[in-house]
């Protein structure tokens, strides 16, 4: 943790969590990174009047000005991410120190999923303490890893929480990459389109799509169990199972099977769910 002083006016310190990407997952029942999921979170035991909404707005405006100069799209403020960021800013203020996770506090991914309904495939966080929003922003931009988060093309949403205590502000900036959310029917159509494209690219005959409610039931059974092995195999059928953050994206291992000869028909079932393995949601496909 670094701390700098410039004269008697400015004090700041900052710390970072680099972005983590989830992406598409393998078509095997191997477990991904897990984290207990919580559906609720206490935002703050502190005086809400101590949230510095003006500083929060200013920090977002300064971040987006930097992104514009770098030729990047601006970050959109998300109320759920703001709530998660504010709660963490309060934790830092109460302990008078910077950290991305205190004892007894959920990790970043869980804090975000407990507060935001967004479907995210990656998250990142900056935290800082300073005397003013300008000082905090300059400090963050002067630090390469913090600057990378602020100017990352992989983030499109943010939540900034600023809590004022004594003569300092505690800042938490939560970032995410928000993906579209689809209905069950839309997700199944995207999977089907991808299957047909793969067959065409492989110069294989087009497969006949059949209706199979069992495929959808199997996908939801996997989601409920949070395990790919929960799908019941169908007699005489070759079952492919995987999870993906984007239903239009089929993992390479699955793509190779779909492109093979000897296949004639297929059905696609999907189920979107937030689970302990995927706190920010994933599509379960069967």
Tab-separated table of C-alpha atoms in Angstrom:
chain	number	residue	atom	x	y	z
A	1	UNK	CA	0.000	0.000	0.000
A	2	UNK	CA	1.421	3.354	-1.025
A	3	UNK	CA	0.878	6.731	0.607
A	4	UNK	CA	2.001	10.113	-0.641
A	5	UNK	CA	1.910	13.587	0.809
A	6	UNK	CA	2.246	16.832	-1.150
A	7	UNK	CA	2.680	19.805	1.183
A	8	UNK	CA	0.072	19.983	3.917
A	9	UNK	CA	-2.944	19.783	1.610
A	10	UNK	CA	-2.982	16.410	-0.068
A	11	UNK	CA	-3.003	12.917	1.361
A	12	UNK	CA	-3.807	9.868	-0.695
A	13	UNK	CA	-3.291	6.160	-0.796
A	14	UNK	CA	-4.653	3.547	-3.150
A	15	UNK	CA	-4.847	-0.133	-3.953
A	16	UNK	CA	-6.171	-2.209	-6.861
A	17	UNK	CA	-7.749	-5.486	-7.872
A	18	UNK	CA	-7.055	-6.313	-11.503
A	19	UNK	CA	-9.992	-7.296	-13.674
A	20	UNK	CA	-10.914	-10.968	-13.769
A	21	UNK	CA	-12.553	-12.477	-16.854
A	22	UNK	CA	-14.942	-15.431	-16.733
A	23	UNK	CA	-15.591	-15.972	-20.433
A	24	UNK	CA	-16.851	-19.293	-21.771
A	25	UNK	CA	-16.382	-22.453	-19.780
A	26	UNK	CA	-15.380	-25.942	-20.771
A	27	UNK	CA	-17.882	-28.613	-21.719
A	28	UNK	CA	-17.005	-30.879	-18.805
A	29	UNK	CA	-18.382	-31.107	-15.279
A	30	UNK	CA	-15.200	-29.655	-13.820
A	31	UNK	CA	-15.869	-26.955	-11.246
A	32	UNK	CA	-15.019	-23.346	-11.954
A	33	UNK	CA	-13.881	-20.892	-9.287
A	34	UNK	CA	-16.456	-20.960	-6.520
A	35	UNK	CA	-17.635	-18.444	-3.994
A	36	UNK	CA	-20.593	-18.604	-1.578
A	37	UNK	CA	-23.481	-16.532	-2.831
A	38	UNK	CA	-25.416	-14.129	-0.682
A	39	UNK	CA	-28.691	-12.519	-1.727
A	40	UNK	CA	-28.550	-9.552	0.618
A	41	UNK	CA	-25.997	-7.108	1.907
A	42	UNK	CA	-26.185	-4.389	4.522
A	43	UNK	CA	-25.194	-1.220	2.745
A	44	UNK	CA	-24.076	0.850	5.691
A	45	UNK	CA	-24.481	1.214	9.444
A	46	UNK	CA	-23.212	4.777	9.015
A	47	UNK	CA	-24.898	8.090	8.422
A	48	UNK	CA	-26.034	8.132	4.796
A	49	UNK	CA	-25.506	11.881	4.727
A	50	UNK	CA	-21.775	11.163	4.809
A	51	UNK	CA	-21.901	9.720	1.295
A	52	UNK	CA	-20.351	12.373	-0.904
A	53	UNK	CA	-22.603	12.153	-3.972
A	54	UNK	CA	-20.959	15.227	-5.488
A	55	UNK	CA	-17.539	13.551	-5.342
A	56	UNK	CA	-19.009	10.340	-6.783
A	57	UNK	CA	-20.391	12.264	-9.762
A	58	UNK	CA	-17.155	14.199	-10.186
A	59	UNK	CA	-15.028	11.041	-10.187
A	60	UNK	CA	-17.232	9.461	-12.855
A	61	UNK	CA	-17.072	12.607	-14.987
A	62	UNK	CA	-13.281	12.746	-14.696
A	63	UNK	CA	-12.977	9.045	-15.518
A	64	UNK	CA	-15.161	9.445	-18.605
A	65	UNK	CA	-13.227	12.521	-19.716
A	66	UNK	CA	-10.050	10.409	-19.609
A	67	UNK	CA	-11.771	7.646	-21.565
A	68	UNK	CA	-12.978	10.110	-24.199
A	69	UNK	CA	-9.430	11.405	-24.661
A	70	UNK	CA	-8.298	7.796	-25.071
A	71	UNK	CA	-10.988	7.124	-27.694
A	72	UNK	CA	-13.007	4.841	-25.384
A	73	UNK	CA	-16.733	4.701	-24.731
A	74	UNK	CA	-17.835	6.273	-21.426
A	75	UNK	CA	-18.693	4.188	-18.402
A	76	UNK	CA	-22.360	4.067	-17.471
A	77	UNK	CA	-23.226	4.382	-13.806
A	78	UNK	CA	-25.131	1.404	-12.387
A	79	UNK	CA	-27.112	1.849	-9.177
A	80	UNK	CA	-26.297	-1.667	-7.969
A	81	UNK	CA	-22.566	-1.162	-8.445
A	82	UNK	CA	-22.840	2.167	-6.620
A	83	UNK	CA	-24.487	0.397	-3.698
A	84	UNK	CA	-21.749	-2.237	-3.587
A	85	UNK	CA	-19.019	0.421	-3.834
A	86	UNK	CA	-20.554	2.554	-1.094
A	87	UNK	CA	-20.800	-0.388	1.268
A	88	UNK	CA	-17.119	-1.126	0.767
A	89	UNK	CA	-16.155	2.541	1.158
A	90	UNK	CA	-17.889	2.487	4.540
A	91	UNK	CA	-15.941	-0.619	5.560
A	92	UNK	CA	-12.680	1.122	4.730
A	93	UNK	CA	-13.702	4.273	6.596
A	94	UNK	CA	-14.738	2.313	9.671
A	95	UNK	CA	-11.346	0.572	9.787
A	96	UNK	CA	-9.355	3.600	8.559
A	97	UNK	CA	-7.474	1.491	6.065
A	98	UNK	CA	-7.632	0.329	2.461
A	99	UNK	CA	-8.376	-3.222	1.434
A	100	UNK	CA	-10.367	-5.065	-1.194
A	101	UNK	CA	-11.753	-7.509	1.351
A	102	UNK	CA	-11.865	-7.317	5.117
A	103	UNK	CA	-12.361	-10.220	7.482
A	104	UNK	CA	-15.993	-11.316	7.321
A	105	UNK	CA	-16.667	-9.295	4.170
A	106	UNK	CA	-17.672	-11.065	0.912
A	107	UNK	CA	-15.258	-10.892	-2.044
A	108	UNK	CA	-15.814	-8.382	-4.839
A	109	UNK	CA	-17.763	-10.681	-7.177
A	110	UNK	CA	-20.206	-11.625	-4.431
A	111	UNK	CA	-20.607	-8.019	-3.248
A	112	UNK	CA	-21.504	-6.966	-6.763
A	113	UNK	CA	-23.884	-9.863	-7.444
A	114	UNK	CA	-25.698	-9.195	-4.153
A	115	UNK	CA	-26.430	-5.615	-5.201
A	116	UNK	CA	-26.646	-5.544	-9.000
A	117	UNK	CA	-28.910	-7.412	-11.406
A	118	UNK	CA	-26.452	-6.941	-14.280
A	119	UNK	CA	-25.107	-9.956	-16.163
A	120	UNK	CA	-21.348	-9.401	-15.874
A	121	UNK	CA	-18.508	-11.452	-17.267
A	122	UNK	CA	-15.722	-9.563	-15.495
A	123	UNK	CA	-15.208	-7.134	-12.635
A	124	UNK	CA	-12.486	-4.860	-11.306
A	125	UNK	CA	-12.024	-2.460	-8.423
A	126	UNK	CA	-9.959	0.566	-7.418
A	127	UNK	CA	-9.900	1.888	-3.874
A	128	UNK	CA	-8.293	5.048	-2.558
A	129	UNK	CA	-8.285	7.530	0.312
A	130	UNK	CA	-7.664	11.220	-0.317
A	131	UNK	CA	-8.656	14.711	0.780
A	132	UNK	CA	-10.558	15.612	-2.415
A	133	UNK	CA	-11.995	13.915	-5.486
A	134	UNK	CA	-9.395	15.683	-7.644
A	135	UNK	CA	-6.569	14.304	-5.510
A	136	UNK	CA	-8.024	10.789	-5.635
A	137	UNK	CA	-8.407	10.902	-9.418
A	138	UNK	CA	-4.859	12.178	-9.967
A	139	UNK	CA	-3.476	9.472	-7.718
A	140	UNK	CA	-5.399	6.747	-9.525
A	141	UNK	CA	-4.345	7.979	-12.953
A	142	UNK	CA	-0.701	8.195	-11.815
A	143	UNK	CA	-0.720	4.497	-10.884
A	144	UNK	CA	-0.466	2.225	-13.987
A	145	UNK	CA	-2.690	-0.632	-12.717
A	146	UNK	CA	-5.380	1.774	-11.483
A	147	UNK	CA	-5.181	3.685	-14.727
A	148	UNK	CA	-5.596	0.391	-16.595
A	149	UNK	CA	-8.890	-0.234	-14.809
A	150	UNK	CA	-10.146	3.291	-15.497
A	151	UNK	CA	-9.175	3.074	-19.161
A	152	UNK	CA	-9.995	-0.567	-19.774
A	153	UNK	CA	-11.957	-1.164	-23.008
A	154	UNK	CA	-13.326	-4.291	-21.327
A	155	UNK	CA	-15.439	-2.315	-18.853
A	156	UNK	CA	-18.657	-0.513	-19.774
A	157	UNK	CA	-20.348	0.063	-16.391
A	158	UNK	CA	-19.172	1.415	-13.062
A	159	UNK	CA	-20.297	2.251	-9.573
A	160	UNK	CA	-18.433	4.799	-7.480
A	161	UNK	CA	-18.882	5.056	-3.746
A	162	UNK	CA	-17.380	7.891	-1.701
A	163	UNK	CA	-17.678	8.073	2.058
A	164	UNK	CA	-16.436	11.115	3.933
A	165	UNK	CA	-14.950	10.730	7.382
A	166	UNK	CA	-13.058	13.450	9.219
A	167	UNK	CA	-11.104	15.329	6.542
A	168	UNK	CA	-10.737	12.415	4.163
A	169	UNK	CA	-12.820	10.642	1.556
A	170	UNK	CA	-12.721	6.873	1.135
A	171	UNK	CA	-13.269	5.887	-2.494
A	172	UNK	CA	-14.310	2.562	-4.009
A	173	UNK	CA	-14.668	2.262	-7.783
A	174	UNK	CA	-16.311	-0.954	-8.978
A	175	UNK	CA	-16.161	-1.790	-12.685
A	176	UNK	CA	-17.892	-4.399	-14.808
A	177	UNK	CA	-18.524	-5.614	-18.320
A	178	UNK	CA	-22.296	-5.831	-18.690
A	179	UNK	CA	-23.567	-8.370	-21.208
A	180	UNK	CA	-27.062	-8.629	-22.718
A	181	UNK	CA	-29.637	-10.768	-20.911
A	182	UNK	CA	-31.864	-13.076	-22.957
A	183	UNK	CA	-35.102	-14.950	-22.401
A	184	UNK	CA	-35.049	-18.762	-22.544
A	185	UNK	CA	-36.402	-18.708	-26.087
A	186	UNK	CA	-33.921	-16.064	-27.241
A	187	UNK	CA	-31.000	-17.969	-25.721
A	188	UNK	CA	-32.077	-21.204	-27.386
A	189	UNK	CA	-32.355	-19.455	-30.762
A	190	UNK	CA	-28.851	-18.038	-30.364
A	191	UNK	CA	-27.500	-21.503	-29.595
A	192	UNK	CA	-29.328	-22.927	-32.603
A	193	UNK	CA	-27.976	-20.193	-34.884
A	194	UNK	CA	-24.448	-20.939	-33.697
A	195	UNK	CA	-24.923	-24.666	-34.349
A	196	UNK	CA	-26.082	-23.981	-37.908
A	197	UNK	CA	-23.179	-21.603	-38.534
A	198	UNK	CA	-20.679	-24.170	-37.297
A	199	UNK	CA	-22.100	-26.822	-39.606
A	200	UNK	CA	-21.953	-24.437	-42.546
A	201	UNK	CA	-18.379	-23.418	-41.802
A	202	UNK	CA	-17.379	-27.085	-41.567
A	203	UNK	CA	-19.192	-27.736	-44.890
A	204	UNK	CA	-21.331	-30.353	-43.195
A	205	UNK	CA	-25.026	-31.021	-43.960
A	206	UNK	CA	-27.467	-28.901	-41.991
A	207	UNK	CA	-28.874	-30.637	-38.929
A	208	UNK	CA	-32.596	-30.985	-38.369
A	209	UNK	CA	-33.661	-29.225	-35.220
A	210	UNK	CA	-36.166	-31.122	-33.090
A	211	UNK	CA	-38.257	-30.001	-30.148
A	212	UNK	CA	-37.179	-31.632	-26.916
A	213	UNK	CA	-38.444	-30.351	-23.585
A	214	UNK	CA	-36.102	-32.757	-21.904
A	215	UNK	CA	-33.119	-30.681	-23.058
A	216	UNK	CA	-34.458	-27.571	-21.348
A	217	UNK	CA	-35.318	-29.557	-18.224
A	218	UNK	CA	-31.790	-30.978	-18.162
A	219	UNK	CA	-30.289	-27.495	-18.520
A	220	UNK	CA	-32.341	-26.229	-15.576
A	221	UNK	CA	-31.457	-29.316	-13.538
A	222	UNK	CA	-27.778	-28.516	-14.062
A	223	UNK	CA	-28.328	-24.900	-13.042
A	224	UNK	CA	-30.250	-25.894	-9.930
A	225	UNK	CA	-27.541	-28.362	-8.908
A	226	UNK	CA	-24.779	-25.952	-10.006
A	227	UNK	CA	-23.182	-28.901	-11.765
A	228	UNK	CA	-22.912	-30.072	-15.373
A	229	UNK	CA	-23.164	-33.676	-14.221
A	230	UNK	CA	-26.755	-33.153	-13.029
A	231	UNK	CA	-28.260	-33.547	-16.527
A	232	UNK	CA	-29.968	-36.897	-17.061
A	233	UNK	CA	-28.657	-38.635	-20.204
A	234	UNK	CA	-31.177	-39.392	-22.939
A	235	UNK	CA	-31.310	-42.890	-24.396
A	236	UNK	CA	-29.616	-43.066	-27.767
A	237	UNK	CA	-28.630	-39.401	-27.687
A	238	UNK	CA	-25.246	-37.716	-27.542
A	239	UNK	CA	-25.580	-35.061	-24.869
A	240	UNK	CA	-23.328	-32.001	-24.920
A	241	UNK	CA	-23.282	-29.878	-21.783
A	242	UNK	CA	-21.567	-26.594	-21.012
A	243	UNK	CA	-21.898	-23.177	-19.429
A	244	UNK	CA	-21.287	-19.880	-21.168
A	245	UNK	CA	-21.565	-16.207	-20.356
A	246	UNK	CA	-22.915	-15.631	-23.886
A	247	UNK	CA	-25.296	-18.191	-25.412
A	248	UNK	CA	-24.143	-17.336	-28.940
A	249	UNK	CA	-20.626	-18.482	-27.987
A	250	UNK	CA	-20.028	-22.233	-28.082
A	251	UNK	CA	-16.821	-23.575	-26.457
A	252	UNK	CA	-14.241	-24.923	-28.905
A	253	UNK	CA	-14.457	-28.475	-27.555
A	254	UNK	CA	-18.200	-28.505	-28.209
A	255	UNK	CA	-17.758	-26.870	-31.619
A	256	UNK	CA	-15.515	-29.708	-32.763
A	257	UNK	CA	-18.174	-32.292	-31.898
A	258	UNK	CA	-20.948	-30.333	-33.626
A	259	UNK	CA	-18.832	-30.139	-36.796
A	260	UNK	CA	-18.396	-33.915	-37.042
A	261	UNK	CA	-19.997	-36.247	-39.583
A	262	UNK	CA	-22.692	-38.694	-38.576
A	263	UNK	CA	-24.984	-36.193	-36.872
A	264	UNK	CA	-28.508	-35.720	-38.196
A	265	UNK	CA	-30.713	-33.996	-35.619
A	266	UNK	CA	-30.279	-31.887	-32.517
A	267	UNK	CA	-32.213	-30.030	-29.838
A	268	UNK	CA	-31.079	-27.163	-27.636
A	269	UNK	CA	-32.104	-26.381	-24.083
A	270	UNK	CA	-30.888	-23.410	-22.044
A	271	UNK	CA	-31.363	-22.097	-18.534
A	272	UNK	CA	-29.992	-18.853	-17.112
A	273	UNK	CA	-29.193	-18.828	-13.413
A	274	UNK	CA	-27.065	-17.228	-10.732
A	275	UNK	CA	-25.331	-19.884	-8.687
A	276	UNK	CA	-22.478	-20.110	-6.193
A	277	UNK	CA	-20.105	-20.943	-9.069
A	278	UNK	CA	-21.462	-18.117	-11.208
A	279	UNK	CA	-22.641	-15.327	-8.873
A	280	UNK	CA	-23.181	-12.914	-11.772
A	281	UNK	CA	-25.101	-15.452	-13.849
A	282	UNK	CA	-24.365	-17.939	-16.624
A	283	UNK	CA	-26.263	-19.813	-19.304
A	284	UNK	CA	-26.451	-23.542	-18.786
A	285	UNK	CA	-26.771	-25.301	-22.120
A	286	UNK	CA	-27.714	-28.878	-22.915
